[in-house]
Amino acid sequence: MAAGGPVPMDDSDDKGGLRAALGGLTTRGRSFLAAGVAAAVCAYVLGQADLLRVGLLLAVLPLVCVTVLYRTRYRVAGTRRLSPSRVPAGAEARVHLRVDNVSRLPTGLLMLQDRVPYVLGPRPRFVLDRVEAGGRREVSYRVRSDLRGRYPLGPLQLRLSDPFGMCELTRSFSAYDTLVVIPRTEPLPPVRLAGEATGYGEGRQRSLALAGEDDVIPRGYRHGDDLRRVHWRSTARYGELMVRREEQPQRARCTVLLDTRQIAYQGAGPDSAFEWAVSGAASVLVHMLERGFAVRLLTDNGTVVPGEGESGFAGATQDSADAAGLMMDTLAEVDHSDGGGLSRAYDVLRGGNEGLLIAFLGELDEEQAAVAARMRQRSGGAVAFVLDSAAWVHGESPATREASEQRLRRLRESGWTAVPVRPGTALAGLWQQAGHHGSLTQSAAVGGTTGGTTGFSGGWS
């Protein structure tokens, strides 16, 4: 949830001064003023004193309303709360507004309005009755977007009106909040990656402390430590009990590569191939984090998210929920790159030790297919979901299908498990299909790790 802090509002917020207040005259107020001036002129020309009094009354009434409204010293505090502040595309979020009258005087009629982007729906407006001194009013409205992104909400505006409806003044708060619309995710079926052990530390890479060797990294003794783990050489060196570190299991790694090249995708909108790729990458990130993997998001331009820890993986310095939120926020704003190719992503991967590689690729020419093929040599396992965006826009044809099969064949020859993505296909079915092809094998014992699997909820469930 996000909240905008209370912001007091009084007449000092009206930067335009009295001239701006005169600009707040309503149609009724302008009509009264015009009628009064016209009556006064006619009275002067005709010499009618009674008509002059009527004209002065008509002209003075809106001016008095402007002055009184301008000098009104209401102090009103407004608060906004989003529930939740991060939602998947197509889901609704509720915005709660609270207005507190912190002055000693009751307010008049207040019209409350919040600024929202047009993609979230119509601008919400509320009419608040008289708010007593120290009182509060709470209202709420819903927002929804089919397009991912970051959308500002606010600032909140209050429109003050006099009892005669002659003048309206708008006062604005300065605080605003941001609603993050993340890609849709879909649950993936339980599968087990090839070569994965059933235990968290069994069959996986480990960081071992070598007992009795010079390169051991000891630590201070803690209450409850086994005395058999005391490292006597370090104890003699430091003058206090030192024990050998226990073996530290490392989390299995997974890199999710998202191809964002503009040249690789055709079409736009929520049902385009690019949006399917973004949604697919988000689904895989969530799924792998739930299984206890250290995960990172990599784009074709070489950007790594979360970017902290060893090689950019979400590890001990950042828990899974925070890492997931950061990567989902990145996917909420990701857009097409300049089309420089996959070489920068290959440079990130060429160091090796990236674990499983799962890629969402757009259209590949011969050069980019060769770069993708070399990526497989640096990975322990690789699955590529290849989208033929031309088929998403124009439909499949024998020519496009043949070209797509050639690119898939090139990837498979280099060791990729390459899966074609047809328009409207669900990722869950493709995920199972990849398992049948060999890089993923069906298993009922998913999540069998005994330490490190992190569940998370909230913002995008």
XYZ file of C-alpha atoms in Angstrom:
461
model
C 0.000 0.000 0.000
C 1.113 3.527 -0.661
C -0.119 6.631 1.044
C 0.259 10.318 0.438
C 1.065 12.244 3.598
C -1.452 14.731 4.967
C -1.042 18.101 3.303
C -2.625 21.173 4.923
C -4.378 23.504 2.545
C -5.430 27.053 3.212
C -5.772 30.293 1.311
C -1.990 30.515 0.835
C -2.236 27.768 -1.785
C -4.098 30.161 -4.092
C -1.060 31.568 -5.886
C -3.098 33.630 -8.312
C -4.399 35.894 -5.523
C -7.607 37.796 -5.806
C -7.367 37.893 -9.604
C -7.479 34.111 -9.699
C -10.424 34.193 -7.311
C -12.300 36.482 -9.695
C -11.528 33.954 -12.414
C -13.401 31.392 -10.328
C -16.741 33.075 -10.890
C -19.326 30.598 -12.078
C -21.781 31.219 -14.894
C -24.325 32.336 -12.326
C -21.862 34.738 -10.745
C -20.829 36.217 -14.080
C -24.487 36.615 -15.036
C -25.284 38.457 -11.821
C -22.269 40.708 -12.288
C -23.150 41.490 -15.895
C -26.801 42.132 -15.036
C -25.812 44.416 -12.190
C -23.465 46.477 -14.347
C -26.073 46.718 -17.102
C -28.751 47.782 -14.605
C -26.448 50.391 -13.077
C -25.636 51.867 -16.499
C -29.315 51.990 -17.450
C -30.190 53.589 -14.116
C -27.571 56.272 -14.649
C -28.779 56.997 -18.182
C -32.462 56.990 -17.222
C -32.005 58.599 -13.838
C -33.739 55.774 -11.972
C -32.414 55.561 -8.412
C -34.327 52.386 -7.574
C -32.923 50.604 -10.621
C -29.454 51.734 -9.545
C -29.904 50.086 -6.149
C -30.968 46.831 -7.801
C -28.005 46.953 -10.148
C -25.566 47.567 -7.306
C -27.035 44.651 -5.363
C -26.710 42.324 -8.358
C -23.127 43.424 -9.002
C -21.933 43.425 -5.409
C -23.332 40.003 -4.446
C -20.898 37.904 -6.572
C -17.995 40.178 -5.561
C -18.807 39.663 -1.885
C -18.968 35.903 -2.447
C -15.553 35.993 -4.130
C -14.034 37.982 -1.275
C -15.512 35.782 1.442
C -14.463 32.584 -0.326
C -10.986 33.957 -0.995
C -10.516 34.913 2.650
C -11.861 31.620 3.967
C -9.134 29.982 6.024
C -10.045 26.328 5.849
C -7.230 23.967 6.728
C -7.913 20.613 5.168
C -5.613 17.580 5.082
C -5.936 14.890 2.443
C -4.619 11.328 2.450
C -4.588 8.753 -0.342
C -4.077 5.004 0.122
C -3.758 2.391 -2.637
C -4.901 -1.157 -2.047
C -2.809 -2.724 -3.458
C -0.147 -0.466 -4.978
C 0.968 -3.173 -7.447
C -1.653 -5.018 -9.511
C -1.518 -7.229 -12.619
C -2.919 -5.897 -15.865
C -6.680 -6.272 -16.014
C -7.103 -6.350 -12.232
C -8.672 -3.626 -10.154
C -7.125 -1.553 -7.400
C -9.048 0.548 -4.920
C -8.004 4.072 -4.024
C -9.091 5.320 -0.613
C -9.279 9.076 -0.021
C -9.615 10.695 3.367
C -10.222 14.400 4.018
C -9.678 15.836 7.519
C -10.804 19.269 8.607
C -7.959 20.363 10.895
C -9.262 23.929 11.384
C -11.599 25.242 14.064
C -14.273 26.221 11.567
C -16.679 23.898 9.754
C -16.310 23.785 5.998
C -18.927 24.475 3.427
C -19.770 22.282 0.472
C -16.616 20.616 -0.895
C -16.161 18.971 -4.271
C -13.328 16.438 -4.245
C -11.534 15.426 -7.438
C -8.523 13.205 -8.017
C -6.376 13.290 -11.125
C -5.893 9.920 -12.813
C -4.534 8.988 -16.266
C -7.239 8.298 -18.818
C -6.153 4.650 -19.196
C -7.250 4.023 -15.598
C -10.780 5.238 -16.155
C -12.789 8.448 -15.765
C -11.665 11.130 -13.338
C -13.394 10.484 -9.987
C -15.421 13.318 -8.447
C -17.172 13.439 -5.079
C -19.370 15.980 -3.322
C -18.748 16.294 0.422
C -21.284 17.906 2.720
C -20.344 20.250 5.489
C -17.361 18.845 7.439
C -17.413 19.814 11.094
C -14.325 21.084 12.874
C -12.006 18.159 13.501
C -14.187 15.868 11.381
C -13.245 13.604 8.488
C -14.804 12.140 5.376
C -13.699 8.997 3.531
C -14.499 8.000 -0.038
C -13.019 5.451 -2.435
C -12.965 4.601 -6.121
C -11.605 1.833 -8.325
C -9.048 1.970 -11.119
C -8.206 -0.641 -13.725
C -5.854 -0.848 -16.689
C -5.248 -3.480 -19.345
C -1.889 -1.877 -20.118
C 1.075 -2.399 -17.826
C 3.045 0.623 -16.668
C 3.498 3.118 -13.839
C 0.636 5.569 -13.469
C 0.641 8.651 -11.213
C -2.438 9.331 -9.114
C -2.955 12.901 -8.000
C -2.569 15.519 -6.931
C -5.859 15.682 -5.093
C -8.002 18.752 -5.742
C -10.694 20.389 -3.631
C -13.185 22.750 -5.169
C -14.718 25.242 -2.736
C -18.054 26.885 -3.459
C -20.060 29.625 -1.754
C -23.673 28.963 -0.637
C -25.091 30.987 -3.557
C -23.025 29.158 -6.203
C -21.472 32.418 -7.398
C -17.821 31.360 -7.189
C -15.749 28.176 -7.158
C -12.084 27.997 -6.173
C -9.830 24.992 -6.766
C -7.124 24.197 -4.241
C -4.591 21.445 -5.003
C -2.508 19.251 -2.763
C 1.069 18.498 -3.749
C 1.298 14.782 -2.861
C 0.695 12.037 -5.395
C 1.111 8.270 -5.494
C 2.054 5.752 -8.156
C 0.095 2.693 -9.204
C 2.248 -0.021 -10.765
C 0.443 -2.251 -13.260
C 2.579 -5.332 -13.777
C 2.249 -7.998 -16.503
C -0.264 -10.788 -16.111
C 1.150 -14.018 -14.763
C -0.214 -17.523 -15.008
C 0.586 -20.452 -12.736
C 2.888 -23.023 -14.298
C 2.517 -26.780 -13.779
C 4.915 -28.563 -11.422
C 7.988 -29.653 -13.324
C 11.475 -30.631 -12.248
C 14.504 -29.337 -14.025
C 16.891 -31.901 -15.415
C 19.752 -32.568 -13.026
C 18.022 -30.989 -10.041
C 18.435 -32.815 -6.764
C 15.571 -33.461 -4.425
C 17.256 -31.774 -1.467
C 18.372 -28.197 -1.108
C 21.967 -29.069 -0.379
C 22.110 -32.542 -1.920
C 23.561 -32.775 -5.377
C 23.902 -29.011 -5.695
C 26.892 -26.744 -5.654
C 28.242 -26.103 -2.193
C 30.624 -23.688 -0.587
C 32.665 -25.783 1.822
C 34.864 -24.721 4.706
C 37.966 -26.901 4.583
C 38.712 -28.058 8.093
C 42.293 -27.562 9.260
C 43.583 -25.909 6.088
C 45.225 -22.503 5.833
C 42.451 -21.089 3.642
C 39.704 -21.902 6.170
C 37.423 -18.982 7.083
C 36.615 -19.413 10.794
C 34.153 -17.442 12.864
C 33.771 -16.681 16.533
C 32.316 -19.281 18.857
C 28.604 -18.968 19.548
C 26.639 -20.526 22.347
C 25.484 -23.949 21.256
C 28.237 -24.581 18.697
C 29.651 -28.090 18.646
C 33.064 -28.054 20.351
C 34.260 -30.612 17.827
C 34.189 -27.819 15.233
C 36.661 -25.650 17.163
C 39.549 -24.595 14.938
C 42.505 -24.623 17.319
C 45.013 -22.906 15.038
C 42.745 -19.881 14.626
C 41.886 -19.992 18.329
C 45.568 -19.703 19.207
C 46.042 -16.908 16.677
C 43.126 -14.730 17.797
C 43.093 -15.595 21.488
C 39.439 -16.641 21.519
C 37.478 -19.715 20.548
C 37.010 -19.931 16.775
C 34.960 -22.571 14.984
C 34.936 -23.780 11.381
C 32.097 -22.467 9.261
C 29.450 -24.969 8.291
C 29.027 -25.710 4.639
C 26.901 -23.126 2.919
C 24.628 -24.498 0.213
C 24.112 -22.234 -2.764
C 20.747 -21.763 -4.388
C 20.364 -23.116 -7.878
C 20.442 -20.324 -10.460
C 18.127 -19.388 -13.268
C 18.455 -16.591 -15.820
C 15.349 -15.404 -17.658
C 16.283 -13.675 -20.922
C 13.737 -11.328 -22.489
C 14.253 -10.226 -26.067
C 12.914 -6.661 -26.392
C 14.276 -5.727 -29.840
C 11.719 -3.660 -31.712
C 12.628 -5.305 -34.998
C 11.803 -8.718 -33.492
C 8.127 -7.943 -32.857
C 5.214 -6.705 -34.872
C 1.973 -5.282 -33.646
C 1.069 -3.585 -30.382
C -1.529 -3.747 -27.645
C -2.360 -6.152 -24.831
C -2.700 -9.124 -27.214
C 0.533 -8.553 -29.146
C 3.449 -10.973 -29.289
C 5.670 -8.647 -27.271
C 3.167 -8.464 -24.419
C 2.912 -12.254 -24.458
C 6.699 -12.483 -24.099
C 6.726 -10.012 -21.207
C 3.917 -11.867 -19.463
C 5.680 -15.186 -20.032
C 8.929 -13.897 -18.551
C 7.035 -12.639 -15.504
C 5.330 -16.009 -15.031
C 8.632 -17.880 -15.178
C 10.307 -15.475 -12.756
C 7.542 -15.963 -10.208
C 7.535 -19.724 -10.679
C 11.287 -20.124 -10.267
C 11.447 -17.868 -7.229
C 8.707 -19.913 -5.580
C 10.837 -22.992 -6.168
C 13.750 -21.466 -4.264
C 15.985 -20.545 -7.206
C 18.239 -17.519 -7.291
C 16.797 -15.724 -10.295
C 17.792 -12.769 -12.416
C 16.145 -11.002 -15.334
C 18.303 -10.246 -18.355
C 17.293 -8.214 -21.397
C 18.857 -8.134 -24.843
C 20.579 -4.808 -24.091
C 22.518 -6.399 -21.232
C 20.497 -5.007 -18.321
C 20.466 -7.324 -15.303
C 17.804 -7.133 -12.587
C 17.954 -7.139 -9.570
C 21.635 -6.442 -10.157
C 22.722 -7.037 -6.558
C 24.648 -9.925 -5.162
C 26.929 -12.191 -7.114
C 26.486 -11.800 -10.880
C 23.215 -9.961 -10.393
C 21.246 -12.885 -8.945
C 18.786 -12.387 -6.119
C 20.620 -14.019 -3.260
C 21.240 -13.633 0.422
C 21.325 -9.838 0.270
C 17.809 -9.655 -1.048
C 14.953 -11.981 -0.243
C 12.712 -13.460 -2.889
C 9.758 -11.153 -2.289
C 11.858 -8.002 -2.710
C 13.601 -9.426 -5.766
C 10.292 -10.412 -7.309
C 8.877 -6.950 -6.702
C 11.894 -5.279 -8.301
C 11.805 -7.514 -11.365
C 8.057 -7.130 -11.770
C 8.397 -3.357 -11.518
C 11.009 -3.537 -14.268
C 8.720 -5.621 -16.471
C 5.907 -3.138 -15.846
C 7.916 -0.470 -17.680
C 10.003 -2.498 -20.125
C 9.721 -1.328 -23.703
C 11.334 -2.073 -27.039
C 15.084 -1.613 -27.225
C 17.014 0.032 -30.041
C 17.412 -3.289 -31.829
C 21.149 -3.643 -31.246
C 20.900 -7.419 -31.230
C 21.537 -10.124 -28.650
C 25.296 -9.624 -28.464
C 25.183 -7.555 -25.263
C 23.152 -10.235 -23.519
C 25.662 -12.813 -24.758
C 28.488 -10.770 -23.214
C 26.749 -11.015 -19.833
C 26.273 -14.765 -20.196
C 29.718 -15.579 -21.519
C 31.136 -15.658 -17.989
C 29.302 -18.927 -17.418
C 27.830 -20.294 -14.191
C 24.429 -18.764 -14.929
C 22.610 -22.043 -14.343
C 19.403 -22.665 -16.237
C 18.683 -20.257 -19.076
C 15.082 -19.627 -20.127
C 14.679 -17.234 -23.044
C 11.728 -15.514 -24.682
C 12.845 -14.599 -28.183
C 11.195 -12.716 -31.010
C 11.944 -13.114 -34.694
C 15.548 -14.136 -35.363
C 17.557 -13.591 -38.502
C 20.612 -15.682 -39.309
C 22.986 -13.466 -37.341
C 20.860 -13.346 -34.198
C 20.125 -17.062 -34.397
C 23.886 -17.688 -34.388
C 24.328 -15.485 -31.308
C 21.505 -17.322 -29.533
C 23.092 -20.643 -30.447
C 26.357 -19.596 -28.788
C 24.496 -18.704 -25.603
C 23.583 -22.347 -25.158
C 27.233 -23.293 -24.813
C 27.453 -21.189 -21.661
C 24.433 -22.653 -19.918
C 23.750 -25.794 -17.953
C 20.328 -26.071 -19.543
C 18.417 -23.854 -21.933
C 14.808 -23.479 -23.026
C 13.770 -20.967 -25.697
C 10.215 -19.863 -26.398
C 10.388 -18.420 -29.908
C 7.608 -16.108 -31.086
C 6.814 -15.574 -34.745
C 5.226 -12.140 -34.384
C 4.305 -12.003 -38.082
C 1.916 -14.882 -37.474
C 0.347 -12.911 -34.623
C -0.419 -10.011 -36.957
C -1.037 -11.588 -40.364
C -1.717 -15.200 -39.475
C 0.410 -18.235 -40.271
C 1.399 -19.024 -43.835
C 3.509 -21.833 -45.312
C 6.384 -19.405 -45.945
C 6.469 -18.013 -42.412
C 6.102 -21.476 -40.917
C 9.044 -22.787 -42.929
C 11.243 -19.846 -41.881
C 10.244 -20.388 -38.255
C 11.087 -24.084 -38.443
C 14.533 -23.261 -39.808
C 15.294 -20.982 -36.882
C 14.017 -23.574 -34.428
C 16.136 -26.256 -36.069
C 19.218 -24.046 -35.729
C 18.614 -23.582 -32.013
C 17.906 -27.257 -31.412
C 21.090 -28.281 -33.152
C 23.040 -26.102 -30.722
C 21.394 -27.769 -27.716
C 18.428 -25.513 -27.004
C 15.010 -26.903 -26.220
C 13.247 -24.597 -28.669
C 9.462 -24.319 -28.464
C 7.462 -22.342 -31.046
C 4.800 -19.996 -29.687
C 1.614 -19.769 -31.737
C -0.851 -16.900 -31.357
C -3.073 -17.295 -28.303
C -1.160 -20.261 -26.849
C -1.048 -20.550 -23.045
C 2.390 -20.687 -21.467
C 1.424 -23.545 -19.139
C 0.962 -25.918 -22.077
C 4.270 -24.850 -23.638
C 5.991 -25.346 -20.295
C 4.829 -28.951 -20.217
C 5.785 -29.364 -23.864
C 9.320 -28.235 -23.060
C 9.437 -30.846 -20.311
C 8.464 -33.600 -22.724
C 11.281 -32.515 -25.020
C 13.882 -33.258 -22.402
C 15.058 -30.118 -20.618
C 12.159 -30.304 -18.223
C 10.841 -33.555 -16.784
C 7.535 -33.970 -15.026
C 7.826 -34.393 -11.282
C 5.365 -34.432 -8.451
C 8.035 -33.486 -5.941
C 8.354 -29.872 -6.935
C 9.446 -27.580 -4.151
C 11.199 -30.415 -2.364
C 13.957 -28.127 -1.207
C 14.279 -28.071 2.528
C 15.644 -24.601 3.001
C 15.266 -21.526 0.872
C 11.956 -21.904 -0.923
C 10.237 -18.600 -0.419
C 6.546 -18.036 -0.991
C 5.235 -14.545 -1.557
C 1.876 -12.977 -2.105
C 0.251 -9.635 -2.416
C 0.867 -7.184 -5.321
C 0.391 -9.598 -8.188
C -1.787 -12.508 -7.101
